[in-house]
mmCIF file of C-alpha atoms in Angstrom:
data_model
loop_
_atom_site.group_PDB
_atom_site.id
_atom_site.type_symbol
_atom_site.label_atom_id
_atom_site.label_comp_id
_atom_site.label_asym_id
_atom_site.label_seq_id
_atom_site.Cartn_x
_atom_site.Cartn_y
_atom_site.Cartn_z
ATOM 1 C CA THR A 1447 -157.582 12.188 106.308
ATOM 2 C CA GLN A 1448 -160.636 10.562 104.018
ATOM 3 C CA LEU A 1449 -163.822 12.522 105.259
ATOM 4 C CA LEU A 1450 -165.854 8.619 104.760
ATOM 5 C CA GLU A 1451 -164.159 6.148 106.185
ATOM 6 C CA GLN A 1452 -165.082 2.478 104.436
ATOM 7 C CA SER A 1453 -164.375 -0.391 106.871
ATOM 8 C CA PRO A 1454 -162.965 -3.257 106.416
ATOM 9 C CA GLN A 1455 -160.797 -2.154 102.601
ATOM 10 C CA PHE A 1456 -160.158 -5.522 101.786
ATOM 11 C CA LEU A 1457 -162.556 -9.177 102.493
ATOM 12 C CA SER A 1458 -162.120 -12.391 101.156
ATOM 13 C CA ILE A 1459 -164.133 -14.897 101.929
ATOM 14 C CA GLN A 1460 -166.303 -17.874 100.805
ATOM 15 C CA GLU A 1461 -169.384 -18.167 98.625
ATOM 16 C CA GLY A 1462 -172.401 -18.274 100.796
ATOM 17 C CA GLU A 1463 -171.015 -16.424 103.709
ATOM 18 C CA ASN A 1464 -172.601 -13.397 104.690
ATOM 19 C CA LEU A 1465 -171.217 -9.763 105.378
ATOM 20 C CA THR A 1466 -171.554 -6.428 106.136
ATOM 21 C CA VAL A 1467 -169.257 -3.286 104.793
ATOM 22 C CA TYR A 1468 -169.396 -0.165 106.210
ATOM 23 C CA CYS A 1469 -169.417 4.178 105.334
ATOM 24 C CA ASN A 1470 -168.443 6.278 108.107
ATOM 25 C CA SER A 1471 -168.570 9.916 108.412
ATOM 26 C CA SER A 1472 -168.928 13.123 111.396
ATOM 27 C CA SER A 1473 -170.022 14.663 108.200
ATOM 28 C CA VAL A 1474 -173.995 14.935 107.433
ATOM 29 C CA PHE A 1475 -175.028 14.211 103.868
ATOM 30 C CA SER A 1476 -177.744 14.798 101.909
ATOM 31 C CA SER A 1477 -177.939 11.264 101.040
ATOM 32 C CA LEU A 1478 -175.068 8.328 99.896
ATOM 33 C CA GLN A 1479 -174.907 6.407 97.185
ATOM 34 C CA TRP A 1480 -173.133 3.406 96.768
ATOM 35 C CA TYR A 1481 -171.636 1.679 93.799
ATOM 36 C CA ARG A 1482 -169.330 -1.339 92.643
ATOM 37 C CA GLN A 1483 -166.713 -0.843 90.889
ATOM 38 C CA GLU A 1484 -164.871 -3.843 88.362
ATOM 39 C CA PRO A 1485 -161.994 -4.738 87.616
ATOM 40 C CA GLY A 1486 -160.718 -1.888 84.095
ATOM 41 C CA GLU A 1487 -164.327 -0.261 84.880
ATOM 42 C CA GLY A 1488 -165.867 2.298 86.136
ATOM 43 C CA PRO A 1489 -168.011 2.698 88.991
ATOM 44 C CA VAL A 1490 -171.943 1.579 88.654
ATOM 45 C CA LEU A 1491 -175.157 2.383 90.778
ATOM 46 C CA LEU A 1492 -176.074 -0.285 92.871
ATOM 47 C CA VAL A 1493 -178.855 2.568 95.494
ATOM 48 C CA THR A 1494 -179.740 5.679 97.155
ATOM 49 C CA VAL A 1495 -180.793 6.478 100.224
ATOM 50 C CA VAL A 1496 -181.477 9.628 100.890
ATOM 51 C CA THR A 1497 -183.703 9.175 104.450
ATOM 52 C CA GLY A 1498 -182.374 8.432 107.763
ATOM 53 C CA GLY A 1499 -182.854 5.068 109.379
ATOM 54 C CA GLU A 1500 -183.598 3.990 105.961
ATOM 55 C CA VAL A 1501 -183.731 0.341 104.341
ATOM 56 C CA LYS A 1502 -182.896 0.018 100.861
ATOM 57 C CA LYS A 1503 -182.964 -3.984 99.742
ATOM 58 C CA LEU A 1504 -182.081 -5.500 96.185
ATOM 59 C CA LYS A 1505 -182.124 -9.606 96.216
ATOM 60 C CA ARG A 1506 -179.271 -10.320 98.480
ATOM 61 C CA LEU A 1507 -178.104 -6.945 98.866
ATOM 62 C CA THR A 1508 -179.645 -4.851 102.164
ATOM 63 C CA PHE A 1509 -178.675 -1.121 102.547
ATOM 64 C CA GLN A 1510 -178.712 1.172 105.355
ATOM 65 C CA PHE A 1511 -178.932 4.568 106.240
ATOM 66 C CA GLY A 1512 -177.741 5.547 109.673
ATOM 67 C CA ASP A 1513 -180.283 8.350 111.448
ATOM 68 C CA ALA A 1514 -178.443 10.817 111.367
ATOM 69 C CA ARG A 1515 -177.529 10.187 108.345
ATOM 70 C CA LYS A 1516 -173.692 10.478 108.672
ATOM 71 C CA ASP A 1517 -173.085 6.689 108.415
ATOM 72 C CA SER A 1518 -174.115 3.336 105.653
ATOM 73 C CA SER A 1519 -173.781 -0.090 105.500
ATOM 74 C CA LEU A 1520 -174.487 -2.389 103.158
ATOM 75 C CA HIS A 1521 -174.887 -6.571 104.083
ATOM 76 C CA ILE A 1522 -174.274 -9.203 101.880
ATOM 77 C CA THR A 1523 -176.224 -13.019 101.929
ATOM 78 C CA ALA A 1524 -175.003 -15.368 100.532
ATOM 79 C CA ALA A 1525 -172.463 -13.943 99.243
ATOM 80 C CA GLN A 1526 -171.935 -15.410 95.482
ATOM 81 C CA THR A 1527 -168.289 -15.122 93.598
ATOM 82 C CA GLY A 1528 -170.654 -12.333 91.331
ATOM 83 C CA ASP A 1529 -170.250 -10.511 93.192
ATOM 84 C CA THR A 1530 -166.730 -9.496 94.321
ATOM 85 C CA GLY A 1531 -165.330 -6.421 93.348
ATOM 86 C CA LEU A 1532 -164.803 -2.645 94.889
ATOM 87 C CA TYR A 1533 -167.756 -1.153 96.781
ATOM 88 C CA LEU A 1534 -167.525 2.240 97.083
ATOM 89 C CA CYS A 1535 -170.144 4.897 99.403
ATOM 90 C CA ALA A 1536 -170.519 8.375 97.886
ATOM 91 C CA GLY A 1537 -172.094 11.398 100.165
ATOM 92 C CA GLU A 1538 -173.948 14.307 98.616
ATOM 93 C CA PHE A 1539 -173.737 17.171 100.525
ATOM 94 C CA SER A 1540 -177.314 19.497 100.426
ATOM 95 C CA GLY A 1541 -177.165 21.663 97.312
ATOM 96 C CA GLY A 1542 -173.832 20.087 96.610
ATOM 97 C CA TYR A 1543 -175.410 19.776 92.734
ATOM 98 C CA ASN A 1544 -173.999 15.699 92.277
ATOM 99 C CA LYS A 1545 -170.755 17.150 93.637
ATOM 100 C CA LEU A 1546 -170.025 13.467 95.368
ATOM 101 C CA ILE A 1547 -167.269 12.674 97.975
ATOM 102 C CA PHE A 1548 -166.227 8.783 97.835
ATOM 103 C CA GLY A 1549 -164.688 6.594 100.490
ATOM 104 C CA ALA A 1550 -162.082 4.788 99.669
ATOM 105 C CA GLY A 1551 -163.658 1.577 99.002
ATOM 106 C CA THR A 1552 -163.778 -2.204 100.156
ATOM 107 C CA ARG A 1553 -162.181 -4.478 98.378
ATOM 108 C CA LEU A 1554 -164.316 -7.754 98.025
ATOM 109 C CA ALA A 1555 -162.942 -11.457 96.633
ATOM 110 C CA VAL A 1556 -165.182 -14.270 97.626
ATOM 111 C CA HIS A 1557 -163.914 -17.298 96.471
ATOM 112 C CA PRO A 1558 -165.593 -20.539 95.418
ATOM 113 C CA ASN B 1259 -176.474 3.452 72.956
ATOM 114 C CA ALA B 1260 -173.322 3.611 73.895
ATOM 115 C CA GLY B 1261 -173.353 6.209 77.352
ATOM 116 C CA VAL B 1262 -170.493 7.511 78.495
ATOM 117 C CA THR B 1263 -167.087 6.567 76.017
ATOM 118 C CA GLN B 1264 -163.850 7.963 76.980
ATOM 119 C CA THR B 1265 -161.090 7.986 74.548
ATOM 120 C CA PRO B 1266 -157.363 6.539 75.069
ATOM 121 C CA LYS B 1267 -158.479 3.222 77.496
ATOM 122 C CA PHE B 1268 -154.607 3.607 77.904
ATOM 123 C CA GLN B 1269 -152.034 6.676 77.764
ATOM 124 C CA VAL B 1270 -148.170 6.732 78.444
ATOM 125 C CA LEU B 1271 -146.762 10.587 78.909
ATOM 126 C CA LYS B 1272 -143.717 11.335 79.624
ATOM 127 C CA THR B 1273 -143.559 14.245 81.680
ATOM 128 C CA GLY B 1274 -144.407 17.717 80.851
ATOM 129 C CA GLN B 1275 -145.997 16.706 77.268
ATOM 130 C CA SER B 1276 -149.379 17.839 77.565
ATOM 131 C CA MET B 1277 -152.878 15.757 76.423
ATOM 132 C CA THR B 1278 -156.415 15.374 76.107
ATOM 133 C CA LEU B 1279 -158.336 12.795 77.406
ATOM 134 C CA GLN B 1280 -161.406 12.712 75.136
ATOM 135 C CA CYS B 1281 -165.315 11.845 76.674
ATOM 136 C CA ALA B 1282 -168.747 11.747 74.965
ATOM 137 C CA GLN B 1283 -172.090 11.149 76.806
ATOM 138 C CA ASP B 1284 -174.964 9.615 74.404
ATOM 139 C CA MET B 1285 -177.867 10.863 77.306
ATOM 140 C CA ASN B 1286 -178.201 14.150 76.498
ATOM 141 C CA HIS B 1287 -177.498 14.405 80.101
ATOM 142 C CA GLU B 1288 -176.542 17.825 81.270
ATOM 143 C CA TYR B 1289 -174.326 17.361 83.973
ATOM 144 C CA MET B 1290 -170.963 16.277 83.334
ATOM 145 C CA SER B 1291 -167.636 15.544 85.535
ATOM 146 C CA TRP B 1292 -164.198 13.926 85.835
ATOM 147 C CA TYR B 1293 -162.159 12.414 88.736
ATOM 148 C CA ARG B 1294 -159.102 10.964 89.708
ATOM 149 C CA GLN B 1295 -158.837 7.420 90.308
ATOM 150 C CA ASP B 1296 -155.926 6.529 93.511
ATOM 151 C CA PRO B 1297 -154.940 3.365 95.704
ATOM 152 C CA GLY B 1298 -156.205 4.108 99.151
ATOM 153 C CA MET B 1299 -158.037 7.519 97.800
ATOM 154 C CA GLY B 1300 -161.255 6.444 96.317
ATOM 155 C CA LEU B 1301 -162.183 8.709 93.265
ATOM 156 C CA ARG B 1302 -161.552 12.968 93.403
ATOM 157 C CA LEU B 1303 -163.602 15.542 92.063
ATOM 158 C CA ILE B 1304 -160.953 17.347 89.287
ATOM 159 C CA HIS B 1305 -163.475 19.850 87.151
ATOM 160 C CA TYR B 1306 -167.279 19.736 86.665
ATOM 161 C CA SER B 1307 -169.628 21.856 84.291
ATOM 162 C CA VAL B 1308 -173.460 22.317 84.909
ATOM 163 C CA GLY B 1309 -174.560 22.294 81.169
ATOM 164 C CA ALA B 1310 -172.807 23.529 77.650
ATOM 165 C CA GLY B 1311 -170.287 26.682 78.499
ATOM 166 C CA ILE B 1312 -170.464 26.534 82.065
ATOM 167 C CA THR B 1313 -167.485 24.236 84.160
ATOM 168 C CA ASP B 1314 -166.010 24.939 87.048
ATOM 169 C CA GLN B 1315 -163.870 22.863 89.846
ATOM 170 C CA GLY B 1316 -163.721 20.578 92.086
ATOM 171 C CA GLU B 1317 -161.346 18.837 94.830
ATOM 172 C CA VAL B 1318 -158.109 18.522 93.039
ATOM 173 C CA PRO B 1319 -158.347 20.819 89.911
ATOM 174 C CA ASN B 1320 -154.961 21.587 90.062
ATOM 175 C CA GLY B 1321 -152.859 20.532 86.024
ATOM 176 C CA TYR B 1322 -156.242 20.038 84.180
ATOM 177 C CA ASN B 1323 -158.045 22.666 82.452
ATOM 178 C CA VAL B 1324 -161.508 21.766 81.460
ATOM 179 C CA SER B 1325 -163.996 23.115 78.572
ATOM 180 C CA ARG B 1326 -168.029 22.615 77.706
ATOM 181 C CA SER B 1327 -169.108 23.454 74.708
ATOM 182 C CA THR B 1328 -171.414 21.109 73.344
ATOM 183 C CA THR B 1329 -173.442 19.039 75.451
ATOM 184 C CA GLU B 1330 -171.841 14.872 74.256
ATOM 185 C CA ASP B 1331 -168.277 16.343 75.041
ATOM 186 C CA PHE B 1332 -165.970 17.363 77.823
ATOM 187 C CA PRO B 1333 -162.282 16.581 77.428
ATOM 188 C CA LEU B 1334 -159.700 16.874 80.226
ATOM 189 C CA ARG B 1335 -156.480 19.092 79.190
ATOM 190 C CA LEU B 1336 -152.750 18.260 81.039
ATOM 191 C CA LEU B 1337 -150.853 21.161 80.168
ATOM 192 C CA SER B 1338 -147.376 19.732 81.323
ATOM 193 C CA ALA B 1339 -148.160 16.087 83.028
ATOM 194 C CA ALA B 1340 -146.302 15.276 85.877
ATOM 195 C CA PRO B 1341 -145.404 11.778 87.636
ATOM 196 C CA SER B 1342 -148.695 12.874 90.347
ATOM 197 C CA GLN B 1343 -150.326 12.862 87.752
ATOM 198 C CA THR B 1344 -150.395 9.311 87.634
ATOM 199 C CA SER B 1345 -153.735 7.358 88.252
ATOM 200 C CA VAL B 1346 -156.767 6.226 86.243
ATOM 201 C CA TYR B 1347 -159.114 8.820 84.496
ATOM 202 C CA PHE B 1348 -162.706 8.347 85.218
ATOM 203 C CA CYS B 1349 -165.594 10.659 83.115
ATOM 204 C CA ALA B 1350 -169.006 10.860 84.236
ATOM 205 C CA SER B 1351 -172.595 12.315 83.716
ATOM 206 C CA SER B 1352 -175.943 12.141 85.257
ATOM 207 C CA PRO B 1353 -179.445 13.818 84.106
ATOM 208 C CA THR B 1354 -178.929 17.573 85.384
ATOM 209 C CA ALA B 1355 -177.315 19.388 88.487
ATOM 210 C CA GLY B 1356 -179.791 18.205 90.719
ATOM 211 C CA THR B 1357 -178.970 15.747 93.994
ATOM 212 C CA HIS B 1358 -180.140 12.250 94.122
ATOM 213 C CA TYR B 1359 -179.459 11.373 90.366
ATOM 214 C CA GLU B 1360 -177.595 8.586 89.671
ATOM 215 C CA GLN B 1361 -174.340 9.211 87.926
ATOM 216 C CA TYR B 1362 -173.048 7.090 85.042
ATOM 217 C CA PHE B 1363 -169.795 6.156 84.811
ATOM 218 C CA GLY B 1364 -166.786 5.776 81.859
ATOM 219 C CA PRO B 1365 -165.232 2.528 81.236
ATOM 220 C CA GLY B 1366 -161.875 5.351 82.577
ATOM 221 C CA THR B 1367 -158.526 5.923 81.646
ATOM 222 C CA ARG B 1368 -155.106 4.971 82.298
ATOM 223 C CA LEU B 1369 -152.796 6.805 82.524
ATOM 224 C CA THR B 1370 -148.851 7.009 83.011
ATOM 225 C CA VAL B 1371 -146.340 9.853 83.207
ATOM 226 C CA THR B 1372 -142.999 8.554 83.608
#
């Protein structure tokens, strides 16, 4: 059983559509990170959220950390083909010394 | 600035063979770690190091050894390869062992054990 559940597993949409992916857990995290991974490459950090209820925006991407720090969401507005990739969330426990727990990811395909 | 480099990119081993996956970083990062990525399971931590001479086990350490003799290098050794170790392996580094720091990942090594 995954400690961090990501949904949906797969998402295929047209350019210009909006989408939201979710990262859920029954555990409380001190922070949560979102990474994007492209084929044949390692994950690259998009954002770190630390405070319950925190919202961070990165151009067309909006990240939210749940009030109880157990879940997070990533919303993409007007998706572009360049958004295609695997989106991973990773939770860090208090005193975790960078020992991240990763979800299995949401694979997003944006078609022209 | 090369960041985190990993070699080889691809490797095929027979069951029982041993090998070392190389990882190096040129950012003077204290913290380094190894993950494996399997379909449907995300990345799982194998071993990590908070500085030269210090290593510790992660979530899935069995069958793997590590050492950290320098700040730059963190090799991962497979002692006797098994088909269950077929995976993509990623090395990562971070400035310190403190919390909330970004991890910088290498490009990965795709290992197949037959």
